[in-house]
Amino acid sequence: MPGPTPPRLALLTALLSLGLSACTTIRVDVPEPKATPQAFDEVPTSRSPDATQTQLALSRWWKGVADPTLQQLIEQGLAANADIRVAVARVKEARTVVTMAESALYPTLEAYGYTGRQKVNDVSPPSLPLPVPLNLPAVNVPISSFNGSGFAAAWEVDIFGARRSDADAARQAALAYEEKLHGAQMMVAGDIANNYIEARSIEYRLQVLDRSIATVERLKRYAQGRFDAGQATRFDVDRVQAQIESLNAARAPLQSLLSARLRRLAVLTGQQPQALKALPSPNANAPADASVIPMQLPSVLPSDVLERRPDVRGSANVVRAMAARLSSAKADVLPKFYLGFLSNDGRLEIGSVPSASSSFTAWGAGVRLPIFEGGRIAANIKASDARLEAAAAQYEQAMMSALEDVENAYSARRALDQRAQQLTQSWQTARDGADHADKLFQEGSGLLQPVLEAQLSALQRQDDLIQAQTARALTTVLLYKAIGGGWSPP
């Protein structure tokens, strides 16, 4: 008849049976974000029938610009920009963390070995309490040696999914870092385009400024001639001279701003700030004004934007990571089960005595159940739940901000389209007036001063138009960024 079960073994058996009977994974409900609109108010509802082609156009939207210099700068920046390299390194680090977290799901296996020698010389015999002194000789113990090797294995059985939740959290965090990389690519492409647009715009404005200065200097010579002939006053000459000085004063700030844009372009493309001294001459196919961004805009739906925006995608990954960490925290209140295995082979030799060898194998199972933790586990669960709540709110905010960005960008683009159109008409009208005044002067029916003043007015309208075209181009880049263009999904 078998004897009574030892108390410890009975407790272990009971806890193991309880854990196996409750073998479930802790589930956490992820908060649902608010419903998104079906369409934008400011965006046309028509969509391209080829969705794949639309995605490709968004991924590399600068390929649609007839300007090889802009394309080359953006591609160079995507390959060499420091912010992108940092983001790539962060992704690599996050992926190694995933490997570390997943390794906890598997048993650990270790091999070990040992060897040694021992010698004790002149071992004196113990003193014996005898009435007669007894002198015994010292004993010379021979050298003893020993060696052995073995294996050890251990495994925490992930019954309640704590380790799986940790691995899921690490995977979602790695995906969030990948979205940060995509966001860095999108921002770098947009920043390069913005600085390039402004640099080209300044070049065009400097050209207009040079023509304006030349026209005013011609007007001064005309006013000076009339003054010398007694047909004009000194005020007329001084007024034109003040206009020349005002135009010349506008050159230095524009030159400084152009240099700043060139230095920024150099840094964005991974070069030294002094590397880019000037932009190459515009390509023959490139627009002859500041409209370096294509006019045709993609038509998207809110769902398209939320699927493409890296910040929205990354926020969703963070929510899932926080949910997995909450699941892991809740699993801490449940028992943890362990399995262990040990195998050893050893040998002992003492002098000329035949060697003795031994081997043994041991295995066991254990369980650990938290009884008192001073409130640590409960506090960790509450903190994890709060992090999930914050992540869900940030995700919802990212969604709403993304939709707002698209609406604002489309609205601004439409307003700037109207402004550019009106300024184009104004410039054309002023230019026609200057041509008409020049024709009258050539025919002897008018004076030179109205001709020059009309030309100056036309040049001022052209400068206004260039600035409007620049604002429209910058808004177009902003729109592509708002849509989530500038990175390629894997």
Short mmCIF file of C-alpha atoms in Angstrom, two decimals:
data_model
loop_
_atom_site.label_atom_id
_atom_site.label_comp_id
_atom_site.label_asym_id
_atom_site.label_seq_id
_atom_site.Cartn_x
_atom_site.Cartn_y
_atom_site.Cartn_z
CA MET A 1 0.00 0.00 0.00
CA PRO A 2 1.52 3.34 -1.00
CA GLY A 3 2.41 5.76 1.74
CA PRO A 4 0.94 9.25 2.17
CA THR A 5 1.82 11.89 -0.36
CA PRO A 6 4.42 14.36 0.92
CA PRO A 7 2.85 17.79 1.59
CA ARG A 8 5.11 19.67 -0.83
CA LEU A 9 4.45 17.20 -3.65
CA ALA A 10 0.72 17.40 -3.00
CA LEU A 11 0.81 21.20 -3.15
CA LEU A 12 2.82 21.14 -6.37
CA THR A 13 0.43 18.65 -7.94
CA ALA A 14 -2.60 20.72 -6.96
CA LEU A 15 -1.16 23.97 -8.31
CA LEU A 16 -0.06 22.32 -11.54
CA SER A 17 -3.52 20.84 -12.05
CA LEU A 18 -5.10 24.22 -11.35
CA GLY A 19 -2.82 25.97 -13.85
CA LEU A 20 -3.38 23.41 -16.58
CA SER A 21 -7.14 23.52 -16.11
CA ALA A 22 -7.09 27.33 -16.50
CA CYS A 23 -4.81 27.30 -19.55
CA THR A 24 -6.10 30.40 -21.30
CA THR A 25 -4.58 33.55 -22.76
CA ILE A 26 -5.34 36.88 -21.16
CA ARG A 27 -7.38 38.96 -23.59
CA VAL A 28 -7.42 42.75 -23.59
CA ASP A 29 -10.04 44.74 -25.46
CA VAL A 30 -8.45 47.49 -27.55
CA PRO A 31 -10.48 50.73 -27.47
CA GLU A 32 -12.18 51.46 -30.77
CA PRO A 33 -11.48 54.90 -32.31
CA LYS A 34 -14.22 57.21 -33.42
CA ALA A 35 -15.82 56.60 -36.79
CA THR A 36 -14.17 58.44 -39.67
CA PRO A 37 -16.04 60.29 -42.43
CA GLN A 38 -16.63 58.58 -45.75
CA ALA A 39 -15.30 61.52 -47.79
CA PHE A 40 -13.59 64.88 -47.44
CA ASP A 41 -15.39 68.18 -47.86
CA GLU A 42 -12.55 69.85 -49.77
CA VAL A 43 -11.33 66.88 -51.82
CA PRO A 44 -12.89 65.79 -55.12
CA THR A 45 -14.70 62.48 -54.77
CA SER A 46 -13.54 61.01 -58.09
CA ARG A 47 -10.84 58.37 -57.74
CA SER A 48 -8.38 56.83 -60.12
CA PRO A 49 -9.52 53.37 -61.29
CA ASP A 50 -5.98 52.04 -60.87
CA ALA A 51 -5.39 52.11 -57.12
CA THR A 52 -1.94 50.52 -57.45
CA GLN A 53 -0.83 53.25 -59.83
CA THR A 54 -2.14 55.88 -57.43
CA GLN A 55 -0.17 54.37 -54.55
CA LEU A 56 2.97 54.29 -56.68
CA ALA A 57 2.47 57.93 -57.66
CA LEU A 58 2.13 58.88 -54.00
CA SER A 59 5.15 56.85 -52.94
CA ARG A 60 7.43 58.73 -55.33
CA TRP A 61 5.38 61.81 -56.14
CA TRP A 62 8.48 63.80 -57.14
CA LYS A 63 8.89 61.49 -60.12
CA GLY A 64 5.99 63.37 -61.68
CA VAL A 65 7.93 66.65 -61.59
CA ALA A 66 9.72 67.54 -64.82
CA ASP A 67 12.84 68.60 -62.94
CA PRO A 68 15.75 66.12 -62.78
CA THR A 69 17.56 68.26 -60.22
CA LEU A 70 14.72 67.98 -57.71
CA GLN A 71 14.43 64.24 -58.32
CA GLN A 72 18.16 63.74 -57.84
CA LEU A 73 18.27 65.77 -54.62
CA ILE A 74 15.37 63.85 -53.07
CA GLU A 75 16.79 60.45 -54.02
CA GLN A 76 20.17 61.49 -52.64
CA GLY A 77 18.57 62.66 -49.42
CA LEU A 78 16.64 59.42 -48.96
CA ALA A 79 19.91 57.51 -49.30
CA ALA A 80 22.21 59.69 -47.18
CA ASN A 81 20.16 61.81 -44.78
CA ALA A 82 21.28 61.51 -41.15
CA ASP A 83 17.74 61.46 -39.73
CA ILE A 84 16.88 58.51 -41.96
CA ARG A 85 20.05 56.67 -40.94
CA VAL A 86 19.12 57.20 -37.29
CA ALA A 87 15.62 55.86 -37.96
CA VAL A 88 17.08 52.82 -39.73
CA ALA A 89 19.31 52.12 -36.72
CA ARG A 90 16.32 52.40 -34.39
CA VAL A 91 14.45 49.84 -36.50
CA LYS A 92 17.40 47.45 -36.31
CA GLU A 93 17.53 47.86 -32.54
CA ALA A 94 13.79 47.27 -32.21
CA ARG A 95 14.01 44.09 -34.27
CA THR A 96 16.74 42.72 -32.01
CA VAL A 97 14.48 43.43 -29.04
CA VAL A 98 11.83 41.31 -30.76
CA THR A 99 14.31 38.45 -31.06
CA MET A 100 15.16 38.79 -27.37
CA ALA A 101 11.48 38.76 -26.38
CA GLU A 102 10.70 35.76 -28.57
CA SER A 103 13.65 33.84 -27.12
CA ALA A 104 11.82 33.73 -23.77
CA LEU A 105 9.22 31.45 -25.38
CA TYR A 106 11.72 28.64 -25.81
CA PRO A 107 13.70 26.47 -23.39
CA THR A 108 17.28 27.33 -22.56
CA LEU A 109 19.94 24.65 -22.99
CA GLU A 110 23.44 24.97 -21.55
CA ALA A 111 26.50 22.74 -21.65
CA TYR A 112 29.10 22.85 -18.91
CA GLY A 113 32.35 21.13 -18.03
CA TYR A 114 34.86 21.16 -15.21
CA THR A 115 38.25 19.68 -14.32
CA GLY A 116 40.70 19.98 -11.42
CA ARG A 117 43.53 18.49 -9.37
CA GLN A 118 44.11 18.34 -5.65
CA LYS A 119 47.12 17.34 -3.52
CA VAL A 120 47.57 17.49 0.27
CA ASN A 121 51.12 16.83 1.59
CA ASP A 122 52.18 15.66 5.05
CA VAL A 123 48.84 15.20 6.62
CA SER A 124 49.55 14.80 10.37
CA PRO A 125 47.51 12.24 12.29
CA PRO A 126 45.15 13.58 14.88
CA SER A 127 46.23 13.69 18.50
CA LEU A 128 44.68 10.86 20.39
CA PRO A 129 44.01 11.09 24.15
CA LEU A 130 46.05 8.00 25.01
CA PRO A 131 47.84 7.53 28.31
CA VAL A 132 50.95 6.40 26.42
CA PRO A 133 52.45 8.70 23.83
CA LEU A 134 52.13 7.28 20.34
CA ASN A 135 54.19 8.68 17.48
CA LEU A 136 52.62 8.03 14.06
CA PRO A 137 54.31 9.00 10.82
CA ALA A 138 52.81 11.72 8.55
CA VAL A 139 50.70 10.47 5.68
CA ASN A 140 51.51 11.61 2.12
CA VAL A 141 48.18 11.72 0.22
CA PRO A 142 48.51 11.06 -3.51
CA ILE A 143 47.32 13.56 -6.14
CA SER A 144 43.64 13.37 -6.96
CA SER A 145 42.04 14.65 -10.16
CA PHE A 146 38.47 15.05 -11.21
CA ASN A 147 36.57 16.14 -14.33
CA GLY A 148 33.09 16.07 -15.67
CA SER A 149 30.60 17.56 -18.11
CA GLY A 150 26.89 17.79 -18.58
CA PHE A 151 23.85 19.61 -19.86
CA ALA A 152 21.25 21.74 -18.14
CA ALA A 153 17.91 22.86 -19.54
CA ALA A 154 15.18 25.09 -18.17
CA TRP A 155 11.85 26.29 -19.49
CA GLU A 156 9.13 28.54 -18.19
CA VAL A 157 5.93 27.12 -19.67
CA ASP A 158 3.96 30.09 -21.02
CA ILE A 159 0.55 28.75 -20.05
CA PHE A 160 -1.17 32.12 -19.62
CA GLY A 161 0.55 33.89 -22.51
CA ALA A 162 2.68 36.38 -20.57
CA ARG A 163 5.75 35.68 -22.70
CA ARG A 164 3.71 35.71 -25.89
CA SER A 165 2.28 39.07 -24.90
CA ASP A 166 5.77 40.42 -24.29
CA ALA A 167 6.82 39.21 -27.73
CA ASP A 168 3.72 40.75 -29.32
CA ALA A 169 4.45 44.05 -27.61
CA ALA A 170 8.02 43.99 -28.92
CA ARG A 171 6.82 43.22 -32.45
CA GLN A 172 4.31 46.06 -32.40
CA ALA A 173 6.95 48.43 -31.03
CA ALA A 174 9.26 47.41 -33.87
CA LEU A 175 6.49 48.12 -36.37
CA ALA A 176 6.00 51.53 -34.76
CA TYR A 177 9.70 52.25 -35.30
CA GLU A 178 9.33 51.21 -38.93
CA GLU A 179 6.56 53.77 -39.28
CA LYS A 180 8.87 56.37 -37.77
CA LEU A 181 11.33 55.46 -40.51
CA HIS A 182 8.61 55.94 -43.11
CA GLY A 183 7.73 59.26 -41.51
CA ALA A 184 11.37 60.34 -41.65
CA GLN A 185 11.50 59.46 -45.34
CA MET A 186 8.33 61.45 -45.95
CA MET A 187 9.61 64.46 -44.03
CA VAL A 188 13.02 64.45 -45.70
CA ALA A 189 11.49 64.29 -49.18
CA GLY A 190 9.12 67.13 -48.28
CA ASP A 191 11.83 69.27 -46.69
CA ILE A 192 14.11 68.87 -49.70
CA ALA A 193 11.27 69.81 -52.03
CA ASN A 194 10.37 72.85 -49.91
CA ASN A 195 13.91 74.17 -49.78
CA TYR A 196 14.39 73.51 -53.48
CA ILE A 197 11.17 75.35 -54.33
CA GLU A 198 12.18 78.34 -52.24
CA ALA A 199 15.69 78.36 -53.72
CA ARG A 200 14.35 78.33 -57.27
CA SER A 201 11.81 80.98 -56.34
CA ILE A 202 14.56 83.25 -54.99
CA GLU A 203 16.55 82.76 -58.19
CA TYR A 204 13.53 83.84 -60.25
CA ARG A 205 12.89 86.80 -57.97
CA LEU A 206 16.52 87.89 -58.25
CA GLN A 207 16.20 87.81 -62.03
CA VAL A 208 13.08 89.98 -61.82
CA LEU A 209 14.89 92.26 -59.38
CA ASP A 210 17.80 92.69 -61.80
CA ARG A 211 15.41 93.65 -64.59
CA SER A 212 13.62 96.05 -62.27
CA ILE A 213 16.89 97.72 -61.27
CA ALA A 214 17.93 98.02 -64.90
CA THR A 215 14.58 99.58 -65.75
CA VAL A 216 14.77 102.08 -62.88
CA GLU A 217 18.34 103.02 -63.78
CA ARG A 218 17.14 103.70 -67.29
CA LEU A 219 14.34 105.78 -65.82
CA LYS A 220 16.90 107.71 -63.76
CA ARG A 221 18.94 108.52 -66.82
CA TYR A 222 15.79 109.75 -68.49
CA ALA A 223 14.83 111.88 -65.45
CA GLN A 224 18.38 113.23 -65.18
CA GLY A 225 18.31 114.22 -68.84
CA ARG A 226 15.03 116.04 -68.41
CA PHE A 227 16.38 117.73 -65.29
CA ASP A 228 19.47 118.88 -67.14
CA ALA A 229 17.19 120.20 -69.88
CA GLY A 230 15.11 122.07 -67.33
CA GLN A 231 12.05 119.90 -67.94
CA ALA A 232 12.03 118.13 -64.55
CA THR A 233 12.74 118.96 -60.93
CA ARG A 234 15.34 117.56 -58.54
CA PHE A 235 12.49 115.78 -56.77
CA ASP A 236 11.88 113.69 -59.87
CA VAL A 237 15.53 112.60 -59.94
CA ASP A 238 15.72 111.93 -56.19
CA ARG A 239 12.51 109.91 -56.27
CA VAL A 240 13.93 107.59 -58.91
CA GLN A 241 17.24 107.36 -57.04
CA ALA A 242 15.42 106.35 -53.86
CA GLN A 243 13.63 103.67 -55.83
CA ILE A 244 16.97 102.32 -57.07
CA GLU A 245 18.36 102.20 -53.53
CA SER A 246 15.23 100.44 -52.29
CA LEU A 247 15.53 97.78 -54.97
CA ASN A 248 19.24 97.31 -54.31
CA ALA A 249 18.49 96.90 -50.59
CA ALA A 250 16.23 93.95 -51.40
CA ARG A 251 19.07 92.00 -52.98
CA ALA A 252 21.12 91.18 -49.86
CA PRO A 253 18.28 89.51 -47.90
CA LEU A 254 17.35 87.43 -50.93
CA GLN A 255 20.96 86.37 -51.46
CA SER A 256 21.27 85.44 -47.78
CA LEU A 257 18.04 83.45 -47.90
CA LEU A 258 19.20 81.66 -51.05
CA SER A 259 22.49 80.71 -49.36
CA ALA A 260 20.58 79.40 -46.34
CA ARG A 261 18.36 77.25 -48.56
CA LEU A 262 21.39 75.85 -50.39
CA ARG A 263 23.10 74.99 -47.10
CA ARG A 264 19.93 73.32 -45.87
CA LEU A 265 19.67 71.29 -49.06
CA ALA A 266 23.27 70.16 -48.63
CA VAL A 267 22.65 68.99 -45.05
CA LEU A 268 19.38 67.28 -45.98
CA THR A 269 21.19 65.32 -48.69
CA GLY A 270 23.94 64.19 -46.31
CA GLN A 271 26.61 66.69 -47.38
CA GLN A 272 28.61 69.40 -45.67
CA PRO A 273 26.75 72.74 -45.49
CA GLN A 274 29.26 74.35 -47.87
CA ALA A 275 29.00 71.61 -50.48
CA LEU A 276 26.19 73.16 -52.54
CA LYS A 277 27.19 76.55 -53.89
CA ALA A 278 24.48 76.92 -56.53
CA LEU A 279 21.68 74.97 -58.16
CA PRO A 280 22.18 73.58 -61.64
CA SER A 281 20.51 75.45 -64.46
CA PRO A 282 16.85 74.46 -64.82
CA ASN A 283 16.17 71.66 -67.24
CA ALA A 284 14.65 72.62 -70.57
CA ASN A 285 11.53 70.64 -69.67
CA ALA A 286 11.18 72.25 -66.25
CA PRO A 287 8.65 75.06 -65.77
CA ALA A 288 10.05 78.54 -66.37
CA ASP A 289 8.54 79.84 -63.14
CA ALA A 290 8.14 78.73 -59.55
CA SER A 291 5.52 76.08 -60.40
CA VAL A 292 7.90 73.16 -60.03
CA ILE A 293 5.24 70.89 -58.55
CA PRO A 294 2.64 69.25 -60.84
CA MET A 295 -0.77 70.82 -60.82
CA GLN A 296 -2.74 67.56 -60.94
CA LEU A 297 -3.57 66.43 -57.43
CA PRO A 298 -4.54 62.92 -56.35
CA SER A 299 -8.07 62.33 -55.15
CA VAL A 300 -8.19 60.33 -51.93
CA LEU A 301 -10.65 59.17 -49.33
CA PRO A 302 -10.20 59.44 -45.55
CA SER A 303 -9.59 55.70 -45.40
CA ASP A 304 -6.74 56.08 -47.91
CA VAL A 305 -5.09 58.74 -45.77
CA LEU A 306 -5.36 56.71 -42.57
CA GLU A 307 -3.84 53.71 -44.30
CA ARG A 308 -0.88 55.71 -45.64
CA ARG A 309 0.00 58.20 -42.91
CA PRO A 310 3.02 56.82 -40.99
CA ASP A 311 2.10 58.67 -37.80
CA VAL A 312 -1.39 57.14 -37.80
CA ARG A 313 -0.05 53.68 -38.57
CA GLY A 314 2.59 54.03 -35.88
CA SER A 315 0.03 55.17 -33.32
CA ALA A 316 -2.05 52.07 -34.08
CA ASN A 317 1.02 49.90 -33.48
CA VAL A 318 1.62 51.62 -30.15
CA VAL A 319 -1.96 50.89 -29.10
CA ARG A 320 -1.51 47.20 -29.89
CA ALA A 321 1.83 47.18 -28.06
CA MET A 322 0.26 48.73 -24.96
CA ALA A 323 -2.58 46.19 -25.10
CA ALA A 324 -0.06 43.35 -25.21
CA ARG A 325 1.83 44.79 -22.26
CA LEU A 326 -1.40 45.06 -20.29
CA SER A 327 -2.08 41.41 -21.05
CA SER A 328 1.38 40.51 -19.78
CA ALA A 329 0.85 42.58 -16.63
CA LYS A 330 -2.44 40.82 -15.89
CA ALA A 331 -0.76 37.44 -16.31
CA ASP A 332 1.54 38.25 -13.37
CA VAL A 333 -1.24 37.40 -10.90
CA LEU A 334 -1.42 33.84 -12.23
CA PRO A 335 0.91 30.94 -11.45
CA LYS A 336 4.12 30.42 -13.39
CA PHE A 337 5.25 26.90 -14.18
CA TYR A 338 8.80 25.76 -14.72
CA LEU A 339 10.50 22.64 -16.05
CA GLY A 340 14.14 21.75 -15.44
CA PHE A 341 16.56 19.06 -16.58
CA LEU A 342 20.16 18.28 -15.56
CA SER A 343 22.53 15.59 -16.83
CA ASN A 344 26.08 15.10 -15.51
CA ASP A 345 28.96 12.66 -16.16
CA GLY A 346 32.01 12.81 -13.89
CA ARG A 347 35.20 10.90 -13.04
CA LEU A 348 37.49 10.91 -10.01
CA GLU A 349 41.09 9.56 -9.87
CA ILE A 350 43.16 9.24 -6.68
CA GLY A 351 46.77 8.24 -7.24
CA SER A 352 47.09 4.71 -8.49
CA VAL A 353 43.64 3.77 -7.32
CA PRO A 354 41.39 2.83 -10.25
CA SER A 355 39.27 5.81 -11.33
CA ALA A 356 35.68 6.09 -10.28
CA SER A 357 33.01 7.50 -12.55
CA SER A 358 29.47 8.54 -11.95
CA SER A 359 26.58 9.98 -13.91
CA PHE A 360 23.19 11.22 -12.97
CA THR A 361 20.14 12.77 -14.57
CA ALA A 362 17.63 14.93 -12.79
CA TRP A 363 14.46 16.66 -13.88
CA GLY A 364 11.75 18.49 -12.12
CA ALA A 365 8.80 20.81 -12.34
CA GLY A 366 8.04 23.85 -10.27
CA VAL A 367 5.37 26.44 -9.79
CA ARG A 368 5.44 29.93 -8.39
CA LEU A 369 2.34 31.81 -7.30
CA PRO A 370 2.51 35.39 -6.01
CA ILE A 371 0.93 35.73 -2.58
CA PHE A 372 2.03 39.15 -1.39
CA GLU A 373 3.85 41.71 -3.54
CA GLY A 374 3.05 44.89 -1.64
CA GLY A 375 0.66 46.04 -4.36
CA ARG A 376 3.30 45.92 -7.11
CA ILE A 377 1.33 43.72 -9.51
CA ALA A 378 -1.91 45.66 -9.08
CA ALA A 379 -0.09 48.95 -9.58
CA ASN A 380 1.61 47.62 -12.70
CA ILE A 381 -1.76 46.56 -14.13
CA LYS A 382 -3.24 50.00 -13.45
CA ALA A 383 -0.22 51.72 -14.99
CA SER A 384 -0.38 49.49 -18.07
CA ASP A 385 -4.09 50.16 -18.43
CA ALA A 386 -3.45 53.92 -18.22
CA ARG A 387 -0.74 53.64 -20.89
CA LEU A 388 -3.19 51.83 -23.15
CA GLU A 389 -5.80 54.52 -22.57
CA ALA A 390 -3.27 57.25 -23.40
CA ALA A 391 -2.09 55.40 -26.52
CA ALA A 392 -5.69 55.03 -27.72
CA ALA A 393 -6.29 58.75 -27.23
CA GLN A 394 -3.09 59.59 -29.11
CA TYR A 395 -4.14 57.28 -31.93
CA GLU A 396 -7.51 58.98 -32.19
CA GLN A 397 -5.80 62.39 -32.14
CA ALA A 398 -3.41 61.30 -34.89
CA MET A 399 -6.36 60.21 -37.03
CA MET A 400 -8.25 63.46 -36.56
CA SER A 401 -5.13 65.56 -37.17
CA ALA A 402 -4.36 63.65 -40.36
CA LEU A 403 -7.83 64.27 -41.75
CA GLU A 404 -7.62 67.91 -40.71
CA ASP A 405 -4.26 68.31 -42.46
CA VAL A 406 -5.70 67.02 -45.72
CA GLU A 407 -8.76 69.26 -45.57
CA ASN A 408 -6.64 72.33 -44.78
CA ALA A 409 -4.08 71.56 -47.48
CA TYR A 410 -6.72 71.07 -50.17
CA SER A 411 -8.52 74.24 -49.09
CA ALA A 412 -5.30 76.26 -49.11
CA ARG A 413 -4.32 74.84 -52.48
CA ARG A 414 -7.67 75.82 -53.98
CA ALA A 415 -7.35 79.37 -52.62
CA LEU A 416 -3.79 79.69 -53.92
CA ASP A 417 -4.90 78.39 -57.32
CA GLN A 418 -7.36 81.26 -57.49
CA ARG A 419 -4.78 83.77 -56.31
CA ALA A 420 -2.20 82.57 -58.83
CA GLN A 421 -4.78 82.73 -61.60
CA GLN A 422 -5.76 86.28 -60.68
CA LEU A 423 -2.14 87.41 -60.39
CA THR A 424 -1.37 85.81 -63.73
CA GLN A 425 -4.13 87.88 -65.30
CA SER A 426 -2.88 90.98 -63.49
CA TRP A 427 0.67 90.39 -64.74
CA GLN A 428 -0.51 89.81 -68.28
CA THR A 429 -2.59 93.00 -68.15
CA ALA A 430 0.35 95.00 -66.80
CA ARG A 431 2.66 93.54 -69.42
CA ASP A 432 0.17 94.37 -72.18
CA GLY A 433 -0.01 97.92 -70.84
CA ALA A 434 3.77 98.22 -70.90
CA ASP A 435 3.88 96.94 -74.47
CA HIS A 436 1.19 99.42 -75.47
CA ALA A 437 3.03 102.32 -73.83
CA ASP A 438 6.27 101.29 -75.53
CA LYS A 439 4.49 101.11 -78.89
CA LEU A 440 3.17 104.64 -78.41
CA PHE A 441 6.65 105.83 -77.49
CA GLN A 442 8.17 104.18 -80.54
CA GLU A 443 5.56 105.88 -82.70
CA GLY A 444 6.36 109.24 -81.13
CA SER A 445 2.97 109.57 -79.45
CA GLY A 446 4.16 109.18 -75.85
CA LEU A 447 6.98 109.80 -73.41
CA LEU A 448 9.54 107.30 -72.14
CA GLN A 449 8.65 107.71 -68.47
CA PRO A 450 5.19 106.09 -68.73
CA VAL A 451 6.81 103.23 -70.63
CA LEU A 452 9.38 102.59 -67.91
CA GLU A 453 6.84 102.95 -65.13
CA ALA A 454 4.55 100.47 -66.90
CA GLN A 455 7.44 98.04 -67.21
CA LEU A 456 8.21 98.40 -63.51
CA SER A 457 4.57 97.74 -62.68
CA ALA A 458 4.62 94.59 -64.81
CA LEU A 459 7.81 93.40 -63.09
CA GLN A 460 6.24 93.98 -59.68
CA ARG A 461 3.21 91.95 -60.74
CA GLN A 462 5.56 89.20 -61.91
CA ASP A 463 7.30 89.16 -58.52
CA ASP A 464 3.93 88.88 -56.80
CA LEU A 465 3.03 86.02 -59.12
CA ILE A 466 6.28 84.18 -58.37
CA GLN A 467 5.59 84.43 -54.64
CA ALA A 468 2.05 83.14 -55.14
CA GLN A 469 3.32 80.27 -57.28
CA THR A 470 5.88 79.47 -54.60
CA ALA A 471 3.21 79.39 -51.90
CA ARG A 472 1.08 77.14 -54.10
CA ALA A 473 3.99 74.77 -54.72
CA LEU A 474 4.81 74.63 -50.99
CA THR A 475 1.16 73.92 -50.21
CA THR A 476 1.17 71.13 -52.79
CA VAL A 477 4.14 69.51 -51.05
CA LEU A 478 2.29 69.93 -47.76
CA LEU A 479 -0.69 68.18 -49.32
CA TYR A 480 1.41 65.24 -50.46
CA LYS A 481 2.80 64.96 -46.94
CA ALA A 482 -0.71 65.21 -45.45
CA ILE A 483 -1.87 62.38 -47.69
CA GLY A 484 1.11 60.28 -46.63
CA GLY A 485 3.12 60.43 -49.84
CA GLY A 486 6.86 60.02 -49.92
CA TRP A 487 7.49 56.47 -48.70
CA SER A 488 7.03 53.02 -50.18
CA PRO A 489 5.17 50.32 -48.24
CA PRO A 490 7.04 47.00 -47.96
#
